[in-house]
PDB file of C-alpha atoms in Angstrom:
ATOM      1  CA  UNK A  27      82.800 171.044 133.376  1.00 55.00           C
ATOM      2  CA  UNK A  28      81.994 169.411 130.007  1.00 58.00           C
ATOM      3  CA  UNK A  29      85.312 167.531 129.702  1.00 62.00           C
ATOM      4  CA  UNK A  30      84.870 165.831 133.099  1.00 62.00           C
ATOM      5  CA  UNK A  31      81.308 164.767 132.173  1.00 60.00           C
ATOM      6  CA  UNK A  32      82.536 163.339 128.851  1.00 60.00           C
ATOM      7  CA  UNK A  33      85.292 161.419 130.630  1.00 60.00           C
ATOM      8  CA  UNK A  34      82.784 159.953 133.136  1.00 57.00           C
ATOM      9  CA  UNK A  35      80.465 158.879 130.305  1.00 59.00           C
ATOM     10  CA  UNK A  36      83.340 157.288 128.373  1.00 61.00           C
ATOM     11  CA  UNK A  37      84.399 155.293 131.449  1.00 64.00           C
ATOM     12  CA  UNK A  38      81.054 153.473 131.706  1.00 66.00           C
ATOM     13  CA  UNK A  39      79.926 150.542 129.543  1.00 67.00           C
ATOM     14  CA  UNK A  40      78.135 151.428 126.312  1.00 64.00           C
ATOM     15  CA  UNK A  41      74.331 151.286 126.332  1.00 63.00           C
ATOM     16  CA  UNK A  42      72.784 148.057 125.027  1.00 65.00           C
ATOM     17  CA  UNK A  43      71.994 148.111 121.323  1.00 72.00           C
ATOM     18  CA  UNK A  44      68.915 145.874 121.457  1.00 72.00           C
ATOM     19  CA  UNK A  45      65.858 147.276 123.273  1.00 70.00           C
ATOM     20  CA  UNK A  46      65.001 145.758 126.627  1.00 68.00           C
ATOM     21  CA  UNK A  47      62.085 143.295 126.456  1.00 70.00           C
ATOM     22  CA  UNK A  48      58.673 144.668 127.359  1.00 70.00           C
ATOM     23  CA  UNK A  49      57.009 143.189 130.451  1.00 68.00           C
ATOM     24  CA  UNK A  50      54.282 140.650 129.681  1.00 68.00           C
ATOM     25  CA  UNK A  51      50.885 141.190 131.294  1.00 66.00           C
ATOM     26  CA  UNK A  52      48.517 138.302 131.793  1.00 72.00           C
ATOM     27  CA  UNK A  53      44.868 138.703 130.838  1.00 81.00           C
ATOM     28  CA  UNK A  54      42.808 139.706 133.871  1.00 80.00           C
ATOM     29  CA  UNK A  55      39.690 137.577 134.259  1.00 87.00           C
ATOM     30  CA  UNK A  56      36.353 138.767 135.646  1.00 85.00           C
ATOM     31  CA  UNK A  57      37.032 137.371 139.123  1.00 86.00           C
ATOM     32  CA  UNK A  58      40.488 138.943 139.335  1.00 87.00           C
ATOM     33  CA  UNK A  59      39.167 142.295 138.137  1.00 85.00           C
ATOM     34  CA  UNK A  60      36.232 142.131 140.571  1.00 83.00           C
ATOM     35  CA  UNK A  61      38.572 141.427 143.504  1.00 87.00           C
ATOM     36  CA  UNK A  62      40.957 144.224 142.474  1.00 85.00           C
ATOM     37  CA  UNK A  63      38.139 146.745 142.112  1.00 84.00           C
ATOM     38  CA  UNK A  64      36.620 145.618 145.433  1.00 85.00           C
ATOM     39  CA  UNK A  65      39.959 146.179 147.164  1.00 86.00           C
ATOM     40  CA  UNK A  66      40.259 149.616 145.524  1.00 85.00           C
ATOM     41  CA  UNK A  67      36.773 150.738 146.611  1.00 86.00           C
ATOM     42  CA  UNK A  68      35.058 148.352 149.057  1.00 89.00           C
ATOM     43  CA  UNK A  69      32.081 150.689 149.600  1.00 90.00           C
ATOM     44  CA  UNK A  70      30.581 150.062 146.144  1.00 91.00           C
ATOM     45  CA  UNK A  71      29.965 146.286 146.588  1.00 93.00           C
ATOM     46  CA  UNK A  72      28.783 146.979 150.144  1.00 94.00           C
ATOM     47  CA  UNK A  73      26.266 149.518 148.826  1.00 94.00           C
ATOM     48  CA  UNK A  74      25.127 147.065 146.133  1.00 94.00           C
ATOM     49  CA  UNK A  75      24.551 144.341 148.745  1.00 95.00           C
ATOM     50  CA  UNK A  76      22.612 146.760 150.969  1.00 96.00           C
ATOM     51  CA  UNK A  77      20.486 147.852 148.006  1.00 96.00           C
ATOM     52  CA  UNK A  78      19.778 144.244 147.062  1.00 97.00           C
ATOM     53  CA  UNK A  79      18.905 143.303 150.649  1.00 97.00           C
ATOM     54  CA  UNK A  80      16.557 146.244 151.162  1.00 97.00           C
ATOM     55  CA  UNK A  81      14.922 145.655 147.753  1.00 96.00           C
ATOM     56  CA  UNK A  82      14.388 141.964 148.527  1.00 97.00           C
ATOM     57  CA  UNK A  83      12.901 142.706 151.943  1.00 97.00           C
ATOM     58  CA  UNK A  84      10.660 145.387 150.403  1.00 96.00           C
ATOM     59  CA  UNK A  85       9.377 142.995 147.733  1.00 96.00           C
ATOM     60  CA  UNK A  86       8.679 140.314 150.368  1.00 97.00           C
ATOM     61  CA  UNK A  87       6.776 142.904 152.440  1.00 96.00           C
ATOM     62  CA  UNK A  88       4.806 143.955 149.353  1.00 95.00           C
ATOM     63  CA  UNK A  89       3.887 140.347 148.528  1.00 96.00           C
ATOM     64  CA  UNK A  90       2.697 139.772 152.108  1.00 96.00           C
ATOM     65  CA  UNK A  91       0.477 142.853 151.877  1.00 96.00           C
ATOM     66  CA  UNK A  92       2.436 144.951 154.380  1.00 96.00           C
ATOM     67  CA  UNK A  93       2.277 148.139 152.306  1.00 94.00           C
ATOM     68  CA  UNK A  94       3.649 150.440 155.040  1.00 96.00           C
ATOM     69  CA  UNK A  95       6.786 148.286 155.458  1.00 96.00           C
ATOM     70  CA  UNK A  96       7.074 147.926 151.677  1.00 96.00           C
ATOM     71  CA  UNK A  97       6.992 151.726 151.173  1.00 96.00           C
ATOM     72  CA  UNK A  98       9.577 152.187 153.917  1.00 97.00           C
ATOM     73  CA  UNK A  99      11.884 149.655 152.259  1.00 97.00           C
ATOM     74  CA  UNK A 100      11.521 151.297 148.846  1.00 96.00           C
ATOM     75  CA  UNK A 101      12.594 154.624 150.405  1.00 97.00           C
ATOM     76  CA  UNK A 102      15.500 152.860 152.104  1.00 97.00           C
ATOM     77  CA  UNK A 103      16.425 151.357 148.714  1.00 97.00           C
ATOM     78  CA  UNK A 104      16.667 154.861 147.246  1.00 97.00           C
ATOM     79  CA  UNK A 105      19.026 155.860 150.082  1.00 97.00           C
ATOM     80  CA  UNK A 106      21.134 152.719 149.556  1.00 97.00           C
ATOM     81  CA  UNK A 107      21.341 153.418 145.824  1.00 97.00           C
ATOM     82  CA  UNK A 108      22.373 157.009 146.562  1.00 97.00           C
ATOM     83  CA  UNK A 109      25.100 155.745 148.898  1.00 96.00           C
ATOM     84  CA  UNK A 110      26.333 153.320 146.217  1.00 96.00           C
ATOM     85  CA  UNK A 111      26.388 156.070 143.589  1.00 96.00           C
ATOM     86  CA  UNK A 112      28.255 158.436 145.930  1.00 96.00           C
ATOM     87  CA  UNK A 113      30.809 155.694 146.709  1.00 95.00           C
ATOM     88  CA  UNK A 114      31.269 155.012 142.994  1.00 94.00           C
ATOM     89  CA  UNK A 115      31.704 158.704 142.224  1.00 95.00           C
ATOM     90  CA  UNK A 116      34.081 159.159 145.158  1.00 94.00           C
ATOM     91  CA  UNK A 117      36.175 156.203 144.005  1.00 91.00           C
ATOM     92  CA  UNK A 118      36.401 157.668 140.497  1.00 90.00           C
ATOM     93  CA  UNK A 119      37.547 161.031 141.904  1.00 92.00           C
ATOM     94  CA  UNK A 120      40.210 159.358 144.083  1.00 89.00           C
ATOM     95  CA  UNK A 121      41.443 157.292 141.112  1.00 86.00           C
ATOM     96  CA  UNK A 122      41.608 160.417 138.933  1.00 88.00           C
ATOM     97  CA  UNK A 123      43.572 162.289 141.629  1.00 89.00           C
ATOM     98  CA  UNK A 124      46.043 159.371 141.982  1.00 85.00           C
ATOM     99  CA  UNK A 125      46.638 159.181 138.225  1.00 84.00           C
ATOM    100  CA  UNK A 126      47.423 162.940 138.068  1.00 83.00           C
ATOM    101  CA  UNK A 127      50.312 162.595 140.524  1.00 75.00           C
TER     102      UNK A 127
END
């Protein structure tokens, strides 16, 4: 009933007049942001490292004149880049789904 609700509200202390202070956030540096993003989606840095490793090995093979190995590594680099892109896209989808809830 409305009278009981009004009596319960009157029994409590009045709300504070001054607004509560807003929480202070510290500036996030590059290293902190990198670590946070790595924890959120560890597959992206892993894919980047694989891409870099395969690219490096392919360039070394090319410089040594091993064209067959070099071509194989360049194809592997494309696969590693595709994996990295898929991990990045997947992470964005998961983040978007979490923010909707």
